[in-house]
Every structure is written in C-alpha cells, then in structure tokens.
Coordinates of C-alpha atoms and ligand atoms in Angstrom, one line a residue:
Chain A
X1 CA 66.4 94.5 110.8
X2 CA 68.4 91.5 108.5
X3 CA 71.4 91.3 110.1
X4 CA 73.2 92.1 106.5
X5 CA 72.4 94.8 106.6
X6 CA 74.2 95.5 109.8
X7 CA 77.4 94.0 108.1
X8 CA 78.5 98.1 107.7
X9 CA 78.9 99.5 110.5
X10 CA 82.3 98.3 110.7
X11 CA 84.7 98.4 108.7
X12 CA 85.9 94.1 108.1
X13 CA 81.8 94.8 107.1
X14 CA 82.6 97.7 104.9
X15 CA 84.7 95.0 103.6
X16 CA 83.5 92.4 102.7
X17 CA 80.3 94.7 100.9
X18 CA 82.8 95.7 98.7
X19 CA 84.3 92.0 98.4
X20 CA 81.1 91.3 97.8
X21 CA 79.9 93.5 95.0
X22 CA 83.0 93.1 93.7
X23 CA 82.4 89.7 92.7
X24 CA 79.1 90.2 91.5
X25 CA 81.1 92.4 89.2
X26 CA 83.8 89.6 88.1
X27 CA 80.5 88.1 87.1
X28 CA 79.3 90.2 85.1
X29 CA 82.8 91.2 83.4
X30 CA 83.8 87.2 82.5
X31 CA 79.9 87.7 81.1
X32 CA 80.3 90.5 79.3
X33 CA 83.8 89.5 77.5
X34 CA 82.8 86.4 76.6
X35 CA 79.4 88.0 74.6
X36 CA 81.3 90.8 73.2
X37 CA 84.2 88.2 70.9
X38 CA 80.6 87.1 69.7
X39 CA 81.8 90.3 66.9
X40 CA 84.7 88.2 65.9
X41 CA 82.0 85.9 64.6
X42 CA 80.4 88.6 62.7
X43 CA 77.2 90.7 62.3
X44 CA 74.5 88.5 62.5
X45 CA 76.2 86.8 65.8
X46 CA 76.9 89.6 68.1
X47 CA 73.8 90.9 66.7
X48 CA 72.1 88.5 67.5
X49 CA 73.0 88.2 71.1
X50 CA 72.6 91.9 71.3
X51 CA 68.6 90.4 71.0
X52 CA 68.9 88.3 72.8
X53 CA 69.8 90.2 76.7
X54 CA 66.7 92.4 75.6
X55 CA 64.6 90.0 74.8
X56 CA 63.9 89.1 78.3
X57 CA 62.9 92.4 80.1
X58 CA 63.5 91.0 83.6
X59 CA 66.6 89.1 82.8
X60 CA 67.7 92.3 81.5
X61 CA 66.7 94.7 84.5
X62 CA 67.4 92.2 86.3
X63 CA 70.7 91.8 86.1
X64 CA 71.6 96.0 85.0
X65 CA 69.5 96.4 88.8
X66 CA 72.0 94.0 90.4
X67 CA 75.5 95.2 88.7
X68 CA 74.5 99.1 89.3
X69 CA 73.5 98.3 93.2
X70 CA 77.1 96.5 93.5
X71 CA 78.9 98.9 91.3
X72 CA 77.0 101.5 93.7
X73 CA 77.6 100.0 96.5
X74 CA 81.4 99.2 95.5
X75 CA 82.6 102.6 95.0
X76 CA 80.6 104.2 98.3
X77 CA 82.2 101.7 101.2
X78 CA 85.7 101.7 99.7
X79 CA 85.7 105.0 99.9
X80 CA 84.4 105.3 102.9
X81 CA 87.4 102.9 104.5
X82 CA 90.0 105.6 102.2
X83 CA 88.4 107.8 104.5
X84 CA 89.0 105.5 107.0
X85 CA 92.5 105.1 106.0
X86 CA 93.1 108.6 105.2
X87 CA 92.6 110.1 109.5
X88 CA 94.7 106.6 110.8
X89 CA 98.2 108.2 110.3
X90 CA 97.9 111.8 110.1
X91 CA 100.9 112.4 110.1
X92 CA 103.2 110.8 107.2
X93 CA 106.7 108.8 107.6
X94 CA 109.6 111.1 105.9
X95 CA 110.9 107.8 104.5
X96 CA 108.6 104.5 103.6
X97 CA 110.1 101.1 102.0
X98 CA 107.0 98.9 100.0
X99 CA 108.0 95.4 100.4
X100 CA 105.4 93.8 99.2
X101 CA 103.2 96.1 98.5
X102 CA 102.8 95.8 94.4
X103 CA 102.1 98.6 92.2
X104 CA 98.2 97.2 91.8
X105 CA 97.5 97.2 95.3
X106 CA 99.4 100.7 95.7
X107 CA 97.3 102.1 92.8
X108 CA 93.6 99.9 94.2
X109 CA 92.5 104.4 94.8
X110 CA 93.6 104.9 91.6
X111 CA 92.7 102.4 88.8
X112 CA 89.6 102.2 90.4
X113 CA 87.9 105.3 89.5
X114 CA 89.6 105.0 86.6
X115 CA 87.5 102.7 85.9
X116 CA 84.0 104.3 87.4
X117 CA 85.3 107.3 84.5
X118 CA 85.5 104.4 81.7
X119 CA 82.0 102.4 83.1
X120 CA 80.4 105.8 82.5
X121 CA 81.1 107.1 79.6
X122 CA 80.7 103.4 78.6
X123 CA 77.5 103.7 78.6
X124 CA 77.1 106.8 77.0
X125 CA 79.1 105.8 74.3
X126 CA 77.5 102.0 72.9
X127 CA 74.5 101.8 75.3
X128 CA 73.2 105.1 75.3
X129 CA 74.6 106.4 71.7
X130 CA 76.2 109.3 72.4
X131 CA 78.8 108.6 69.6
X132 CA 81.9 110.4 68.5
X133 CA 81.2 108.2 65.1
X134 CA 78.0 110.8 65.0
X135 CA 75.7 108.3 64.1
X136 CA 74.8 105.2 66.2
X137 CA 71.8 101.9 65.6
X138 CA 69.8 100.2 68.4
X139 CA 70.2 96.7 67.0
X140 CA 73.3 96.8 64.4
X141 CA 75.5 96.4 67.7
X142 CA 78.2 95.6 65.6
X143 CA 78.2 97.8 63.9
X144 CA 79.1 100.4 66.2
X145 CA 81.3 98.8 67.2
X146 CA 83.1 98.6 63.3
X147 CA 82.9 102.2 63.4
X148 CA 84.5 103.0 66.7
X149 CA 86.6 101.2 67.1
X150 CA 87.9 102.3 63.6
X151 CA 88.5 105.3 65.1
X152 CA 92.7 104.6 67.0
X153 CA 92.2 107.4 69.7
X154 CA 88.4 105.8 71.1
X155 CA 89.6 102.0 70.7
X156 CA 92.4 103.6 72.8
X157 CA 90.6 105.0 75.8
X158 CA 89.2 101.7 75.6
X159 CA 92.6 99.7 75.7
X160 CA 93.9 102.5 78.9
X161 CA 90.8 101.4 80.2
X162 CA 91.8 97.9 80.3
X163 CA 94.8 97.8 81.1
X164 CA 93.5 99.9 84.5
X165 CA 91.0 97.0 84.6
X166 CA 93.9 94.4 84.5
X167 CA 96.1 96.3 87.4
X168 CA 92.1 96.6 90.3
X169 CA 91.5 93.2 89.2
X170 CA 94.9 91.1 89.8
X171 CA 95.3 92.7 92.8
X172 CA 91.1 92.6 94.0
X173 CA 90.6 88.8 92.5
X174 CA 93.2 87.4 95.4
X175 CA 92.5 89.9 97.8
X176 CA 88.7 89.2 98.1
X177 CA 90.0 86.0 99.0
X178 CA 91.1 87.2 101.8
X179 CA 88.5 89.3 103.1
X180 CA 86.0 87.6 102.7
X181 CA 87.6 84.5 105.3
X182 CA 88.1 81.7 102.0
X183 CA 92.3 80.8 102.8
X184 CA 93.1 77.1 103.4
X185 CA 97.2 76.3 104.0
X186 CA 96.8 73.7 100.8
X187 CA 95.2 76.1 98.0
X188 CA 96.6 80.1 99.2
X189 CA 99.4 79.9 97.0
X190 CA 97.1 79.0 93.9
X191 CA 95.0 82.1 94.6
X192 CA 97.9 84.6 93.5
X193 CA 97.4 82.2 89.9
X194 CA 93.5 82.6 90.0
X195 CA 93.6 86.1 89.6
X196 CA 96.8 86.3 87.4
X197 CA 94.2 84.0 84.9
X198 CA 91.2 85.8 85.4
X199 CA 92.6 89.0 85.4
X200 CA 94.5 87.7 81.9
X201 CA 91.3 86.0 80.5
X202 CA 88.8 89.1 81.6
X203 CA 91.5 91.9 80.4
X204 CA 92.8 90.0 77.8
X205 CA 89.2 89.5 75.3
X206 CA 88.3 93.0 76.3
X207 CA 91.8 94.2 74.8
X208 CA 91.7 91.9 71.7
X209 CA 88.4 93.8 70.3
X210 CA 88.9 97.2 69.7
X211 CA 93.2 96.5 69.0
X212 CA 92.4 93.5 65.9
X213 CA 89.7 95.9 64.7
X214 CA 92.5 99.1 64.3
X215 CA 94.7 97.1 63.1
X216 CA 92.5 96.9 59.7
X217 CA 92.5 92.3 61.0
X218 CA 88.9 90.6 59.9
X219 CA 88.4 87.0 60.9
X220 CA 86.7 85.1 57.3
X221 CA 83.1 85.1 59.3
X222 CA 83.3 88.8 59.1
X223 CA 84.4 89.0 55.5
X224 CA 81.2 86.3 54.8
X225 CA 79.3 89.2 55.9
X226 CA 80.7 91.9 54.2
X227 CA 80.3 90.2 50.7
X228 CA 77.7 87.7 51.2
X229 CA 78.3 83.9 49.4
X230 CA 75.2 83.6 46.9
X231 CA 72.9 81.4 49.0
X232 CA 72.2 77.7 47.5
X233 CA 68.3 78.4 46.3
X234 CA 70.0 80.7 43.9
X235 CA 72.1 78.8 41.9
X236 CA 70.6 77.5 38.9
X237 CA 68.3 74.8 38.3
X238 CA 70.7 72.5 36.6
X239 CA 73.3 72.9 38.9
X240 CA 71.7 72.0 41.9
X241 CA 69.8 68.8 39.9
X242 CA 73.8 67.6 38.9
X243 CA 74.1 65.2 41.8
X244 CA 70.2 63.4 41.9
X245 CA 71.2 60.2 39.6
Chain B
X1 CA 136.0 88.7 115.4
X2 CA 138.1 89.9 112.6
X3 CA 134.8 92.5 111.4
X4 CA 134.2 94.0 113.9
X5 CA 137.0 95.2 115.0
X6 CA 136.5 98.0 112.7
X7 CA 133.7 101.3 113.8
X8 CA 131.3 103.2 111.4
X9 CA 130.9 106.5 111.2
X10 CA 126.6 107.7 110.7
X11 CA 124.8 111.0 110.0
X12 CA 121.2 110.2 112.1
X13 CA 118.3 112.2 111.7
X14 CA 116.6 111.0 114.0
X15 CA 112.6 112.2 115.3
X16 CA 112.9 115.3 118.1
X17 CA 109.4 116.0 119.9
X18 CA 108.8 117.1 123.3
X19 CA 105.5 115.8 124.0
X20 CA 102.7 115.0 122.3
X21 CA 101.6 118.3 122.2
X22 CA 104.8 119.8 120.3
X23 CA 104.2 120.2 116.4
X24 CA 107.9 117.5 116.0
X25 CA 111.2 117.9 113.8
X26 CA 114.1 115.5 112.7
X27 CA 117.7 116.9 114.3
X28 CA 120.9 115.5 112.6
X29 CA 123.1 113.4 115.0
X30 CA 126.0 112.2 113.7
X31 CA 127.1 108.4 115.7
X32 CA 130.7 107.4 116.0
X33 CA 132.7 105.3 116.5
X34 CA 129.6 102.6 116.1
X35 CA 130.7 98.9 116.2
X36 CA 128.9 96.9 114.1
X37 CA 128.2 94.2 116.9
X38 CA 126.5 96.5 118.6
X39 CA 123.1 96.7 118.5
X40 CA 121.0 99.2 117.8
X41 CA 119.9 100.3 120.3
X42 CA 123.0 100.6 122.1
X43 CA 124.2 103.1 118.9
X44 CA 121.0 105.3 120.1
X45 CA 122.3 104.5 124.1
X46 CA 126.0 105.7 122.4
X47 CA 124.5 109.2 121.2
X48 CA 122.2 108.9 124.5
X49 CA 125.1 109.3 126.0
X50 CA 126.9 112.0 124.1
X51 CA 124.4 114.0 124.8
X52 CA 123.7 113.9 127.7
X53 CA 127.5 115.1 128.7
X54 CA 127.2 117.7 126.3
X55 CA 124.3 118.8 128.0
X56 CA 121.3 118.3 125.9
X57 CA 118.3 116.2 126.2
X58 CA 118.7 112.2 124.7
X59 CA 116.7 110.7 122.9
X60 CA 113.4 109.3 124.1
X61 CA 112.8 105.8 123.0
X62 CA 111.3 102.4 124.0
X63 CA 112.2 99.8 125.1
X64 CA 113.1 96.7 128.1
X65 CA 113.9 92.6 127.3
X66 CA 116.3 94.1 124.7
X67 CA 116.6 90.0 123.7
X68 CA 114.4 90.2 121.0
X69 CA 110.3 88.9 123.4
X70 CA 108.9 91.4 124.6
X71 CA 107.7 94.1 122.1
X72 CA 108.6 97.2 124.1
X73 CA 111.2 98.7 121.3
X74 CA 110.6 99.5 117.6
X75 CA 110.6 102.4 115.2
X76 CA 111.2 103.4 112.0
X77 CA 114.8 102.9 110.2
X78 CA 115.1 104.1 106.3
X79 CA 111.2 103.6 106.0
X80 CA 110.7 100.0 107.2
X81 CA 110.1 98.5 110.2
X82 CA 112.5 98.0 113.2
X83 CA 114.7 98.4 110.3
X84 CA 116.1 96.8 106.7
X85 CA 116.8 92.6 108.3
X86 CA 113.8 90.5 108.9
X87 CA 112.0 88.7 111.5
X88 CA 114.1 91.1 113.9
X89 CA 113.0 93.8 116.4
X90 CA 115.2 96.7 116.6
X91 CA 116.9 95.8 120.4
X92 CA 117.3 92.9 118.1
X93 CA 119.4 94.3 114.8
X94 CA 122.9 94.8 114.7
X95 CA 124.8 97.5 113.4
X96 CA 126.5 95.5 110.7
X97 CA 123.3 95.4 108.6
X98 CA 124.5 99.6 108.1
X99 CA 127.8 100.6 106.4
X100 CA 129.9 103.2 107.3
X101 CA 129.2 106.6 106.2
X102 CA 125.4 105.6 105.7
X103 CA 122.5 107.9 106.9
X104 CA 120.0 106.8 109.1
X105 CA 116.9 108.0 108.9
X106 CA 115.0 107.4 112.5
X107 CA 110.7 108.2 113.4
X108 CA 108.1 107.5 115.5
X109 CA 105.6 104.3 114.7
X110 CA 103.0 107.1 113.0
X111 CA 99.7 106.2 113.6
X112 CA 96.5 108.4 114.7
X113 CA 96.1 106.3 117.1
X114 CA 99.8 105.5 118.7
X115 CA 100.1 109.6 119.7
X116 CA 103.3 110.1 119.6
X117 CA 104.3 111.2 123.7
X118 CA 107.5 111.6 123.7
X119 CA 111.0 111.7 120.6
X120 CA 110.9 108.0 118.8
X121 CA 108.3 106.9 122.4
X122 CA 104.5 106.4 120.6
X123 CA 101.2 105.6 123.7
X124 CA 99.5 102.0 122.2
X125 CA 97.6 101.7 125.2
X126 CA 95.5 101.4 122.2
X127 CA 96.3 97.6 121.5
X128 CA 96.2 96.9 125.7
X129 CA 92.6 98.6 125.2
X130 CA 91.8 95.7 122.0
X131 CA 93.1 92.9 124.6
X132 CA 90.6 94.0 127.6
X133 CA 87.8 93.4 124.8
X134 CA 88.3 90.9 124.4
X135 CA 91.3 88.9 123.8
X136 CA 90.9 86.4 127.3
X137 CA 89.7 83.6 127.9
X138 CA 87.2 83.3 131.5
X139 CA 88.3 80.7 133.0
X140 CA 87.2 79.5 136.5
X141 CA 90.1 79.9 139.1
X142 CA 90.2 76.7 141.5
X143 CA 93.1 73.4 141.7
X144 CA 95.4 74.0 138.8
X145 CA 94.6 71.2 135.9
X146 CA 95.6 68.0 134.7
X147 CA 98.3 68.5 132.1
X148 CA 96.7 67.5 129.2
X149 CA 93.9 66.8 130.8
X150 CA 91.8 69.1 127.3
X151 CA 93.6 67.1 124.2
X152 CA 94.7 69.5 121.5
X153 CA 95.1 68.5 117.8
X154 CA 99.0 69.2 117.0
X155 CA 97.6 71.2 113.6
X156 CA 95.7 73.9 116.4
X157 CA 98.3 73.9 119.0
X158 CA 100.7 74.8 116.2
X159 CA 98.6 77.2 114.2
X160 CA 97.7 79.3 118.1
X161 CA 101.3 78.8 118.9
X162 CA 101.8 80.9 115.6
X163 CA 99.8 83.1 116.1
X164 CA 101.1 83.5 119.7
X165 CA 103.9 84.9 118.9
X166 CA 102.7 88.4 119.1
X167 CA 104.7 90.7 121.1
X168 CA 102.7 93.5 120.5
X169 CA 105.5 95.7 119.6
X170 CA 102.6 96.8 116.2
X171 CA 105.7 96.9 113.6
X172 CA 102.4 96.3 111.7
X173 CA 100.5 98.9 112.3
X174 CA 103.3 100.6 112.2
X175 CA 104.0 99.0 108.3
X176 CA 100.5 98.8 107.3
X177 CA 100.3 102.0 104.8
X178 CA 96.6 102.0 106.4
X179 CA 97.9 102.4 109.7
X180 CA 95.4 99.4 109.9
X181 CA 95.6 97.0 112.9
X182 CA 94.4 93.9 111.5
X183 CA 97.9 91.7 111.7
X184 CA 98.0 92.2 115.9
X185 CA 94.2 92.3 116.6
X186 CA 93.7 89.0 113.4
X187 CA 96.5 86.9 115.9
X188 CA 95.1 87.7 119.1
X189 CA 92.3 86.6 118.5
X190 CA 93.5 83.4 116.3
X191 CA 95.4 82.2 119.2
X192 CA 92.9 81.9 121.1
X193 CA 90.2 80.8 118.4
X194 CA 92.2 77.5 118.4
X195 CA 91.9 76.0 121.4
X196 CA 89.1 74.5 122.6
X197 CA 89.5 76.4 125.9
X198 CA 88.8 79.8 123.1
X199 CA 85.4 78.5 121.7
X200 CA 82.7 79.8 123.9
X201 CA 83.8 83.0 123.4
X202 CA 85.3 82.9 120.0
X203 CA 82.2 84.9 118.3
X204 CA 81.4 87.5 120.8
X205 CA 85.7 88.2 120.9
X206 CA 86.6 88.4 117.3
X207 CA 83.6 90.7 117.7
X208 CA 84.4 92.9 120.4
X209 CA 88.0 93.0 119.5
X210 CA 87.1 94.1 115.8
X211 CA 84.6 96.8 116.6
X212 CA 87.7 98.1 119.3
X213 CA 90.0 99.1 116.8
X214 CA 87.6 100.8 114.4
X215 CA 87.1 102.6 117.9
X216 CA 90.4 103.6 118.5
X217 CA 91.0 104.7 115.1
X218 CA 92.9 102.5 112.9
X219 CA 92.8 102.6 108.7
X220 CA 91.4 99.2 107.0
X221 CA 92.7 95.9 105.6
X222 CA 94.1 96.2 102.0
X223 CA 96.2 93.4 101.9
X224 CA 99.2 94.7 101.2
X225 CA 100.7 92.0 103.2
X226 CA 103.2 94.6 104.3
X227 CA 102.1 93.8 107.7
X228 CA 103.5 89.8 107.8
X229 CA 107.3 91.5 106.3
X230 CA 107.5 93.7 109.0
X231 CA 106.2 91.5 111.7
X232 CA 109.6 90.8 114.2
X233 CA 107.5 87.0 114.8
X234 CA 106.8 86.5 111.1
X235 CA 103.1 86.1 111.4
X236 CA 100.7 85.0 108.0
X237 CA 98.2 87.1 107.3
X238 CA 96.4 83.8 107.8
X239 CA 95.2 85.0 110.4
X240 CA 93.4 88.4 108.4
X241 CA 91.6 85.8 107.2
X242 CA 90.7 83.4 109.9
X243 CA 89.0 86.9 112.1
X244 CA 87.7 87.6 108.7
X245 CA 86.1 84.4 108.5
X246 CA 85.2 84.8 112.2
X247 CA 84.1 87.8 111.8
X248 CA 81.8 87.0 109.2
X249 CA 80.7 84.1 110.8
X250 CA 79.4 86.2 114.3
X251 CA 77.8 88.6 112.4
X252 CA 75.9 86.5 109.7
X253 CA 75.5 83.5 111.0
X254 CA 75.5 82.6 114.6
X255 CA 73.0 83.0 117.0
X256 CA 72.5 86.8 117.6
X257 CA 72.6 86.7 121.5
X258 CA 76.5 85.5 120.9
X259 CA 77.9 89.5 120.3
X260 CA 76.5 90.1 124.1
X261 CA 75.9 86.6 125.1
X262 CA 78.0 86.3 129.4
X263 CA 81.2 84.5 129.6
X264 CA 81.6 80.6 130.5
X265 CA 80.5 81.7 134.1
Ligands
LIG1 C1 84.5 96.8 86.7 C2 85.0 96.6 87.7 C3 85.5 96.8 89.9 C4 85.8 94.9 89.8 C5 85.6 94.4 89.5 C6 86.5 95.4 90.9 C7 86.5 94.7 92.7 C8 86.6 94.7 93.2 C9 87.8 94.1 94.2 C10 87.6 92.1 93.7 C11 88.2 94.5 95.6 C12 88.6 93.6 96.3 C13 87.3 94.0 97.8 C14 88.9 93.0 98.4 O1 89.7 93.7 99.3 O2 88.3 91.8 98.8 C15 88.5 95.7 94.8 C16 88.7 96.8 95.5 C17 88.6 98.1 95.4 N1 87.6 98.8 93.9 FE1 86.9 97.6 92.8 N2 86.1 96.7 91.5 C18 85.7 97.0 90.1 C19 85.2 98.8 90.2 C20 85.8 99.6 90.6 C21 85.2 101.2 90.8 C22 84.5 101.9 89.9 C23 86.3 101.6 92.4 C24 85.6 103.0 91.8 C25 86.0 103.6 93.7 C26 86.3 101.1 92.6 C27 87.5 101.2 93.9 C28 88.3 100.0 95.2 C29 88.5 99.9 95.8 C30 89.2 101.6 96.0 C31 88.9 99.2 96.0 C32 89.7 98.3 97.4 C33 89.6 98.7 98.2 C34 89.4 98.2 99.6 O3 90.6 97.8 100.1 O4 89.8 98.9 100.8 N3 86.6 99.6 92.8 N4 87.5 95.8 93.4
LIG2 S1 113.4 95.5 123.4 FE1 112.5 93.6 124.0 S2 111.9 93.4 122.1 FE2 112.6 94.8 122.0

C-alpha cells in the first residue's frame, strides 16, 4: 500500500492531512473569491465566467471532486484529532490562563463546524437553487446573486459566515506551516503576515459582494448593463459617415 | 534587603488527593508570615510544617534540585504552569511575584497520561517511555574519542543545545489546551537530529517517539504556542515544526526499512 495512505494512523499524520486539505481549500477559496468579484463587472462578465466554469465537464467535476474530498477528509480528521485532545485531559483545571493562544486558535472547533454548515447552505442556495428568493436561473448567475443579496438577512448570513472564515483562516494559514514543518528562522516571522494577508484578501473580497449589493451601490458596468447604451451599429447612417472625408 | 522585611499572608486553594483512585478536591489553607524572598516551594514547606505540627497530612509535591535544572518540580499556579513568571521553574519562583492577601489556586499538571499520585505529584513516566522508544543515539563503547574529532557546525551545535535544555518538567503538556506532548517530544527528537551522532537513527527515532507519544494518550498539537510560553527553558515551537518535517520525511520519503532498521551496531 502506498505509504501516504497509512499516514492517518498517527496524530501527526492526521494533522498533516488536515493541513494539506486546508491548503487545497485555501487555493480554491482564492480562485472562487476572484471569480465572484466578476459580479461588479456586470451581468455579462459574471454569467460568461460562470458558463466558462461549466463548459468543460472534466475540469468542473475534477475540481468539485478534489474540493469535496478535501472538505470531507478535513472535517473527518479534524474531528478525530479534536476527540483525541478531548480525551487527553479528563479532569479540567479549576483555573487556566492563556498566554499566546488567540481568539482564532481557540475557536477552530467552532469556526470549522460553522463553515461546514455554511458550505451546505451555500450549495443549496446558489448551486442547487433552493433559493429563499423563490427564483433561480441556471444561466443567469448575476440575477441570482443580485436578488439574493438584496435581502438583508441573506446578506447577513454570508457576511457572518465570512467573519467565521476569517477566524479559521487566520489561525489555519499560520498553523499549516508548523504542521507541515515549513519553518526557517529567516522566514518564520513572515508566516503571521502571510496568514493575515491571505485572510484579509479572501474574506475582504468575499464580504464586499453581499455588503456592496445590499447597500444599493452599483458600479458603472452594472448600471450600463441595466440601461443598455445604443450599439454603434444602430446610429443613423449620416452620423456614422460624418467623419469620413 | 529592605523589601524582604515585610511578610505577607496568602490564601491557598490546594488540590488534595490521597491516591490515584481518589477523586480529589480543593482544600483551603492560610500561608502566614511568608517572606517575599522565599521560593514558592519554601512557602509550601512552611505550610507543611504547620500541617505536620497540627497532626495533618502535609501537601505532597515533587522537587529535587531546587535550582531549576532537574525538572522535578512544577505545579499550576492560578492557571499558569510554574506560576506567573516566564522562563522560571516553580522552585525558582519567588514569593515576591505575589502580593499580600493574594488568593492562589494550586493544582497538579492535568493530563490523562499523567495520573495524579498524590496531591500535587503526578506520574510522568509517560515521558520516560517516549525517551525509551527512541530518544537516544546508539554508540559503540570503547575508549573515549578525541575532543572535536567530529566537526559540528556552530549553528547546529547551538540549536541542539537549545533543544537539549529541556528538563522534562512537563509544563508544556500542562499548559497545552490539548494536553499535547509535542514540545517535549520535539525537543528530544531535535537535539539529536541536529548532531552528526543522531543521524543514523534519525528517521526511525522520530517515528517511534511520535508513536509512543500517541500511545500514552496525549492530545495533538494545534499550534496555540502555550507550551513555548510556559517552558522554563524557553524552548521554541520551531522544534515542533522540525519534528513534523522529520516525521513526514520518515513516513513518506525515507527508505521504508529505516523505520525498523537496527541501530548502527
Ligand atoms: C472553508 C474551508 C476551510 C479551510 C480553507 C480550512 C483551512 C484550515 C487550515 C489551513 C487548518 C490548519 C491545519 C493545520 O493546523 O495545520 C485548519 C484546521 C482546522 N479546521 Fe479547517 N478549513 C476549512 C473548513 C473547515 C470545516 C468545514 C471544518 C469543520 C469541522 C474545519 C475544522 C477544522 C479544525 C477543527 C481545525 C483544527 C485542526 C487541528 O488543529 O487539530 N475546517 N483548517
Ligand atoms: S526542583 Fe529541580 S527544577 Fe525545580
């Protein structure tokens, strides 16, 4: 049997799986966030992008399978590890003080499962189309997004979920370096900045979408799409020829 | 010293437990006339003297060198392993770290792998078994080698020494929210992995010690870094990253028979 398949037998091996699957999800999230931002370039851009993703079945299903497997393995092994640690101290301390643990590191076992629930909700809502708006279009992703995030509580669910994601990523993006043994005295201090940066990028980009849409602000590209400018071809013939010498 | 003339009175809540089987409970004691120059253990000695003269069982706690080098002492004091002062063992903690009228909660290290034997004493033989699993370098005996016969780069010598500063007090486990022994095990793995003498058994050592760590029932590391903050020898979590890297190398890349290969004999 390939040795990588025996990794899960020990705590360090399980943790390495949690870290690698976490990194896979990180990669996915970065791409997903950049793709989502197309919404501000108007309906054509977003719908075209969405169609592109679905155009090549092997690519679509390949990504789906890798990400879904990662999510499942991540959840399964992180729960097993949490159980191991839960057993490791049967009698709690009457008093315990944290000195270096932070909100993000202490809340991994809360932010993680919250994200799990959110992922299910998110797939039901925007992928499978059980939308609280009552309408869902397979091709007009732009309309789905705009109508959904005009509902305040639906936008709020997404915003809160992104804040939880921020907590999870801030610790996770630092932690995976340690777990995978990626340390070097010259670069160790940078790992915290990396974690803060990538978290800010992913969470910030994602939060922009529901909050800007809810606020009612529209970019020029979106406004143009709502009141289409007359195409040049429709202009009167005389007007078109006016520059001809 | 001028400040030392003033004594203080403290209220102690101390964990009492008669044996491994006993459930255990906190009991309250008054520590009177404590001098700020006393060590924490001397303060407990004073409390014990009074307990003995009144015909009660003294508080049991581990200690040996009382100079911060053996690793025998160690209790949780108000939720901090070895008390509030950084880089200090309980025996080296002085009562000047506290003020008159303070209320102290004193507990043993708590982990499934460290059963409480009595009061503040725990059985840390789980650590001995982790060492026995691989925390050594096999050498041929014979006449002593010449000094500096094996050249060791200064960098490696330094990081080996930093890791070897571990006195096995188990504050890392005690302070860890997961009761993980990662810092201890990693320190023991690393101080040998940094030296030429440690190379032949490097891969199988890390695998065996990590396996033993799991068998003993410790939790797993989630990188809170509480261990590093509690460590009286300030051992860095960098050793944990190195252990993880060596472990993954041993499991995934190194020749498979390395895990079970015999020693260099
Ligand atoms: C949104 C996608 C997610 C990403 C990008 C992500 C990323 C990460 C990363 C990078 C780590 C650090 C691994 C390490 O310390 O080496 C981690 C840890 C963890 N994740 Fe996630 N995660 C996600 C979703 C989830 C979900 C849905 C759960 C649900 C149970 C979860 C539970 C955990 C737990 C409990 C840990 C701590 C593991 C430990 O330290 O033992 N995560 N995550
Ligand atoms: S008694 Fe030896 S380190 Fe404290």
